[in-house]
Amino acid sequence: MLDGLTMGQDVSTFTIRHVLADGATRAHDFHAAHVGQYLFPRTIEEFDDLVRDACLFEAVTETGDMAAICYVLSGATGMNYEFGGVFVRDEHRGCGLADALGRVAIASQFAMGAPPAGAKMIAHVHEYNKRPRRLLEKLGFSHRGISEPLAGA
C-alpha cells in the first residue's frame, strides 16, 4: 500500500494491487468509460485474459474506488514484455500515482525471477501524448523513434 501521495494540500492513500478474477468486469468498465483519443480500447475478453494471467493492476482509494489502472504483459511480443493501458482519473493526476503504479506493476512481473536473456520491456505511446511519454522516461524507458501511422488515419 502506498501512503501519503500528495496532490496539492490533500494527502491520499491508495492501495496498488493485482485486479482479481471478480474485478475483470469492473476494470473493463473503468477502462471503457475512459477510452478516448489515446487509450486503446480493449474487450472484456482481453480484460479476462489480463486478470487470469495476473497482468492487470489497479490503484484504489480508501473507499475502494478505482483511481488508476495499467497492465504488464509478459512475453507479449516474443520475449518482450509490454507495459501499457495506463489511465489515472483526473482527480488523482499529478500526485505520482501513475509512477508508483507503473513501478509496482513492472517489478511484480520480475518478482518470480529474472526475465529471459535479451528480453525487453516495451510500451506504445502516441507521439503527441506527452504525459505518458514523461511517465515512461521516469520509469527508465527510452524513445526508440519508431513511428507507425494509426489505422484509419
PDB file of C-alpha atoms in Angstrom:
ATOM      1  CA  MET A   1       0.000   0.000   0.000  1.00  0.00           C
ATOM      2  CA  LEU A   2       1.207   3.489  -0.782  1.00  0.00           C
ATOM      3  CA  ASP A   3       0.533   6.097   1.847  1.00  0.00           C
ATOM      4  CA  GLY A   4       0.838   9.831   1.590  1.00  0.00           C
ATOM      5  CA  LEU A   5       0.989  10.593  -2.135  1.00  0.00           C
ATOM      6  CA  THR A   6       0.466  14.326  -2.168  1.00  0.00           C
ATOM      7  CA  MET A   7      -1.691  16.263  -4.586  1.00  0.00           C
ATOM      8  CA  GLY A   8      -1.852  19.934  -3.680  1.00  0.00           C
ATOM      9  CA  GLN A   9      -2.692  20.148   0.010  1.00  0.00           C
ATOM     10  CA  ASP A  10      -4.541  16.814   0.125  1.00  0.00           C
ATOM     11  CA  VAL A  11      -2.926  13.564   1.177  1.00  0.00           C
ATOM     12  CA  SER A  12      -4.455  10.455  -0.343  1.00  0.00           C
ATOM     13  CA  THR A  13      -3.897   6.795   0.399  1.00  0.00           C
ATOM     14  CA  PHE A  14      -4.034   4.253  -2.410  1.00  0.00           C
ATOM     15  CA  THR A  15      -3.724   0.502  -2.461  1.00  0.00           C
ATOM     16  CA  ILE A  16      -1.934  -0.887  -5.514  1.00  0.00           C
ATOM     17  CA  ARG A  17      -2.759  -4.499  -6.298  1.00  0.00           C
ATOM     18  CA  HIS A  18      -3.478  -7.090  -8.961  1.00  0.00           C
ATOM     19  CA  VAL A  19      -7.023  -6.985 -10.252  1.00  0.00           C
ATOM     20  CA  LEU A  20      -8.553 -10.231  -9.038  1.00  0.00           C
ATOM     21  CA  ALA A  21     -10.862 -12.504 -11.054  1.00  0.00           C
ATOM     22  CA  ASP A  22     -14.034 -10.890  -9.749  1.00  0.00           C
ATOM     23  CA  GLY A  23     -12.713  -7.455 -10.781  1.00  0.00           C
ATOM     24  CA  ALA A  24     -12.298  -8.002 -14.539  1.00  0.00           C
ATOM     25  CA  THR A  25     -15.701  -6.548 -15.432  1.00  0.00           C
ATOM     26  CA  ARG A  26     -15.240  -3.579 -13.084  1.00  0.00           C
ATOM     27  CA  ALA A  27     -11.780  -2.900 -14.564  1.00  0.00           C
ATOM     28  CA  HIS A  28     -13.113  -3.202 -18.111  1.00  0.00           C
ATOM     29  CA  ASP A  29     -15.961  -0.798 -17.351  1.00  0.00           C
ATOM     30  CA  PHE A  30     -13.478   1.693 -15.839  1.00  0.00           C
ATOM     31  CA  HIS A  31     -11.272   1.395 -18.923  1.00  0.00           C
ATOM     32  CA  ALA A  32     -14.174   1.594 -21.405  1.00  0.00           C
ATOM     33  CA  ALA A  33     -15.515   4.734 -19.739  1.00  0.00           C
ATOM     34  CA  HIS A  34     -12.209   6.473 -20.414  1.00  0.00           C
ATOM     35  CA  VAL A  35     -11.293   5.227 -23.892  1.00  0.00           C
ATOM     36  CA  GLY A  36     -10.521   8.217 -25.998  1.00  0.00           C
ATOM     37  CA  GLN A  37      -8.079   9.559 -28.484  1.00  0.00           C
ATOM     38  CA  TYR A  38      -5.060   7.974 -26.803  1.00  0.00           C
ATOM     39  CA  LEU A  39      -6.350   4.989 -24.783  1.00  0.00           C
ATOM     40  CA  PHE A  40      -6.632   1.874 -26.953  1.00  0.00           C
ATOM     41  CA  PRO A  41      -9.982   0.103 -26.472  1.00  0.00           C
ATOM     42  CA  ARG A  42      -9.906  -3.468 -25.162  1.00  0.00           C
ATOM     43  CA  THR A  43     -12.663  -6.065 -24.936  1.00  0.00           C
ATOM     44  CA  ILE A  44     -13.948  -7.750 -21.799  1.00  0.00           C
ATOM     45  CA  GLU A  45     -12.321 -10.952 -23.064  1.00  0.00           C
ATOM     46  CA  GLU A  46      -8.951  -9.182 -23.168  1.00  0.00           C
ATOM     47  CA  PHE A  47      -9.512  -7.990 -19.593  1.00  0.00           C
ATOM     48  CA  ASP A  48     -10.418 -11.528 -18.532  1.00  0.00           C
ATOM     49  CA  ASP A  49      -7.096 -12.701 -20.035  1.00  0.00           C
ATOM     50  CA  LEU A  50      -5.128  -9.920 -18.297  1.00  0.00           C
ATOM     51  CA  VAL A  51      -6.698 -10.808 -14.960  1.00  0.00           C
ATOM     52  CA  ARG A  52      -6.229 -14.575 -15.463  1.00  0.00           C
ATOM     53  CA  ASP A  53      -2.532 -14.037 -16.244  1.00  0.00           C
ATOM     54  CA  ALA A  54      -2.101 -11.659 -13.263  1.00  0.00           C
ATOM     55  CA  CYS A  55      -1.039  -8.842 -15.582  1.00  0.00           C
ATOM     56  CA  LEU A  56      -3.625  -6.188 -14.661  1.00  0.00           C
ATOM     57  CA  PHE A  57      -3.007  -3.754 -11.808  1.00  0.00           C
ATOM     58  CA  GLU A  58      -5.154  -1.150 -10.129  1.00  0.00           C
ATOM     59  CA  ALA A  59      -4.783   1.619  -7.605  1.00  0.00           C
ATOM     60  CA  VAL A  60      -7.829   2.024  -5.406  1.00  0.00           C
ATOM     61  CA  THR A  61      -8.740   4.726  -2.918  1.00  0.00           C
ATOM     62  CA  GLU A  62      -9.515   4.155   0.741  1.00  0.00           C
ATOM     63  CA  THR A  63     -13.198   3.928  -0.222  1.00  0.00           C
ATOM     64  CA  GLY A  64     -12.487   1.213  -2.828  1.00  0.00           C
ATOM     65  CA  ASP A  65     -12.932   3.417  -5.896  1.00  0.00           C
ATOM     66  CA  MET A  66     -10.610   2.664  -8.797  1.00  0.00           C
ATOM     67  CA  ALA A  67      -8.210   5.589  -9.249  1.00  0.00           C
ATOM     68  CA  ALA A  68      -5.813   4.166 -11.850  1.00  0.00           C
ATOM     69  CA  ILE A  69      -5.106   1.090 -13.936  1.00  0.00           C
ATOM     70  CA  CYS A  70      -2.312  -0.431 -16.051  1.00  0.00           C
ATOM     71  CA  TYR A  71      -1.057  -3.770 -17.327  1.00  0.00           C
ATOM     72  CA  VAL A  72       2.238  -5.547 -17.901  1.00  0.00           C
ATOM     73  CA  LEU A  73       2.113  -8.426 -20.380  1.00  0.00           C
ATOM     74  CA  SER A  74       4.877 -10.969 -20.158  1.00  0.00           C
ATOM     75  CA  GLY A  75       6.019 -12.437 -23.437  1.00  0.00           C
ATOM     76  CA  ALA A  76       3.708 -10.021 -25.271  1.00  0.00           C
ATOM     77  CA  THR A  77       5.802  -9.890 -28.425  1.00  0.00           C
ATOM     78  CA  GLY A  78       8.200 -12.791 -28.483  1.00  0.00           C
ATOM     79  CA  MET A  79      10.432 -12.422 -25.438  1.00  0.00           C
ATOM     80  CA  ASN A  80       9.440  -8.807 -24.801  1.00  0.00           C
ATOM     81  CA  TYR A  81       7.238  -7.521 -22.016  1.00  0.00           C
ATOM     82  CA  GLU A  82       4.697  -4.791 -22.708  1.00  0.00           C
ATOM     83  CA  PHE A  83       3.733  -2.031 -20.274  1.00  0.00           C
ATOM     84  CA  GLY A  84       0.588  -0.093 -21.113  1.00  0.00           C
ATOM     85  CA  GLY A  85      -3.038   0.765 -20.590  1.00  0.00           C
ATOM     86  CA  VAL A  86      -2.116   3.413 -18.039  1.00  0.00           C
ATOM     87  CA  PHE A  87      -5.022   5.587 -17.038  1.00  0.00           C
ATOM     88  CA  VAL A  88      -5.381   7.789 -13.953  1.00  0.00           C
ATOM     89  CA  ARG A  89      -8.650   9.543 -13.115  1.00  0.00           C
ATOM     90  CA  ASP A  90      -8.420  13.329 -13.455  1.00  0.00           C
ATOM     91  CA  GLU A  91      -8.779  13.996  -9.731  1.00  0.00           C
ATOM     92  CA  HIS A  92      -5.763  11.784  -8.950  1.00  0.00           C
ATOM     93  CA  ARG A  93      -3.379  13.116 -11.594  1.00  0.00           C
ATOM     94  CA  GLY A  94      -0.220  14.953 -10.655  1.00  0.00           C
ATOM     95  CA  CYS A  95       0.450  13.177  -7.346  1.00  0.00           C
ATOM     96  CA  GLY A  96       2.813  10.465  -8.626  1.00  0.00           C
ATOM     97  CA  LEU A  97       0.220   7.697  -8.710  1.00  0.00           C
ATOM     98  CA  ALA A  98       0.974   6.599 -12.299  1.00  0.00           C
ATOM     99  CA  ASP A  99       4.669   6.385 -11.459  1.00  0.00           C
ATOM    100  CA  ALA A 100       4.023   4.303  -8.327  1.00  0.00           C
ATOM    101  CA  LEU A 101       1.525   2.052 -10.116  1.00  0.00           C
ATOM    102  CA  GLY A 102       3.918   1.514 -13.030  1.00  0.00           C
ATOM    103  CA  ARG A 103       6.843   0.664 -10.751  1.00  0.00           C
ATOM    104  CA  VAL A 104       4.788  -1.859  -8.766  1.00  0.00           C
ATOM    105  CA  ALA A 105       3.357  -3.463 -11.925  1.00  0.00           C
ATOM    106  CA  ILE A 106       6.736  -3.774 -13.643  1.00  0.00           C
ATOM    107  CA  ALA A 107       8.532  -5.013 -10.525  1.00  0.00           C
ATOM    108  CA  SER A 108       5.873  -7.633  -9.860  1.00  0.00           C
ATOM    109  CA  GLN A 109       6.429  -9.225 -13.258  1.00  0.00           C
ATOM    110  CA  PHE A 110      10.047  -9.879 -12.348  1.00  0.00           C
ATOM    111  CA  ALA A 111       9.453 -10.901  -8.732  1.00  0.00           C
ATOM    112  CA  MET A 112       9.416 -14.592  -9.621  1.00  0.00           C
ATOM    113  CA  GLY A 113      12.777 -14.471 -11.377  1.00  0.00           C
ATOM    114  CA  ALA A 114      14.844 -12.716 -13.969  1.00  0.00           C
ATOM    115  CA  PRO A 115      13.439 -12.232 -17.468  1.00  0.00           C
ATOM    116  CA  PRO A 116      14.945 -14.336 -20.275  1.00  0.00           C
ATOM    117  CA  ALA A 117      18.255 -13.089 -21.680  1.00  0.00           C
ATOM    118  CA  GLY A 118      17.608 -10.445 -24.309  1.00  0.00           C
ATOM    119  CA  ALA A 119      14.073  -9.677 -23.125  1.00  0.00           C
ATOM    120  CA  LYS A 120      12.971  -6.041 -23.223  1.00  0.00           C
ATOM    121  CA  MET A 121      10.151  -4.031 -21.713  1.00  0.00           C
ATOM    122  CA  ILE A 122       8.314  -2.113 -24.428  1.00  0.00           C
ATOM    123  CA  ALA A 123       5.498   0.424 -24.473  1.00  0.00           C
ATOM    124  CA  HIS A 124       3.470   2.035 -27.234  1.00  0.00           C
ATOM    125  CA  VAL A 125       2.526   5.684 -26.892  1.00  0.00           C
ATOM    126  CA  HIS A 126       1.010   8.108 -29.372  1.00  0.00           C
ATOM    127  CA  GLU A 127       3.714  10.614 -30.271  1.00  0.00           C
ATOM    128  CA  TYR A 128       1.544  13.576 -29.225  1.00  0.00           C
ATOM    129  CA  ASN A 129       0.564  12.096 -25.863  1.00  0.00           C
ATOM    130  CA  LYS A 130       3.130  13.880 -23.698  1.00  0.00           C
ATOM    131  CA  ARG A 131       2.069  12.869 -20.193  1.00  0.00           C
ATOM    132  CA  PRO A 132       2.647   9.100 -20.692  1.00  0.00           C
ATOM    133  CA  ARG A 133       5.881   9.798 -22.543  1.00  0.00           C
ATOM    134  CA  ARG A 134       7.162  11.642 -19.440  1.00  0.00           C
ATOM    135  CA  LEU A 135       5.988   8.766 -17.243  1.00  0.00           C
ATOM    136  CA  LEU A 136       7.836   6.229 -19.382  1.00  0.00           C
ATOM    137  CA  GLU A 137      11.032   8.280 -19.182  1.00  0.00           C
ATOM    138  CA  LYS A 138      10.701   8.345 -15.352  1.00  0.00           C
ATOM    139  CA  LEU A 139      10.301   4.571 -15.397  1.00  0.00           C
ATOM    140  CA  GLY A 140      13.535   4.182 -17.387  1.00  0.00           C
ATOM    141  CA  PHE A 141      12.163   3.705 -20.903  1.00  0.00           C
ATOM    142  CA  SER A 142      13.944   5.363 -23.803  1.00  0.00           C
ATOM    143  CA  HIS A 143      12.409   6.578 -27.034  1.00  0.00           C
ATOM    144  CA  ARG A 144      13.292   4.391 -29.997  1.00  0.00           C
ATOM    145  CA  GLY A 145      11.980   6.733 -32.666  1.00  0.00           C
ATOM    146  CA  ILE A 146       9.738   4.107 -34.219  1.00  0.00           C
ATOM    147  CA  SER A 147       6.586   5.634 -35.605  1.00  0.00           C
ATOM    148  CA  GLU A 148       3.664   3.904 -37.230  1.00  0.00           C
ATOM    149  CA  PRO A 149       0.530   5.542 -38.639  1.00  0.00           C
ATOM    150  CA  LEU A 150      -2.685   4.921 -36.774  1.00  0.00           C
ATOM    151  CA  ALA A 151      -5.131   2.607 -38.503  1.00  0.00           C
ATOM    152  CA  GLY A 152      -7.697   4.618 -40.397  1.00  0.00           C
ATOM    153  CA  ALA A 153      -5.681   7.836 -40.167  1.00  0.00           C
TER     154      ALA A 153
END
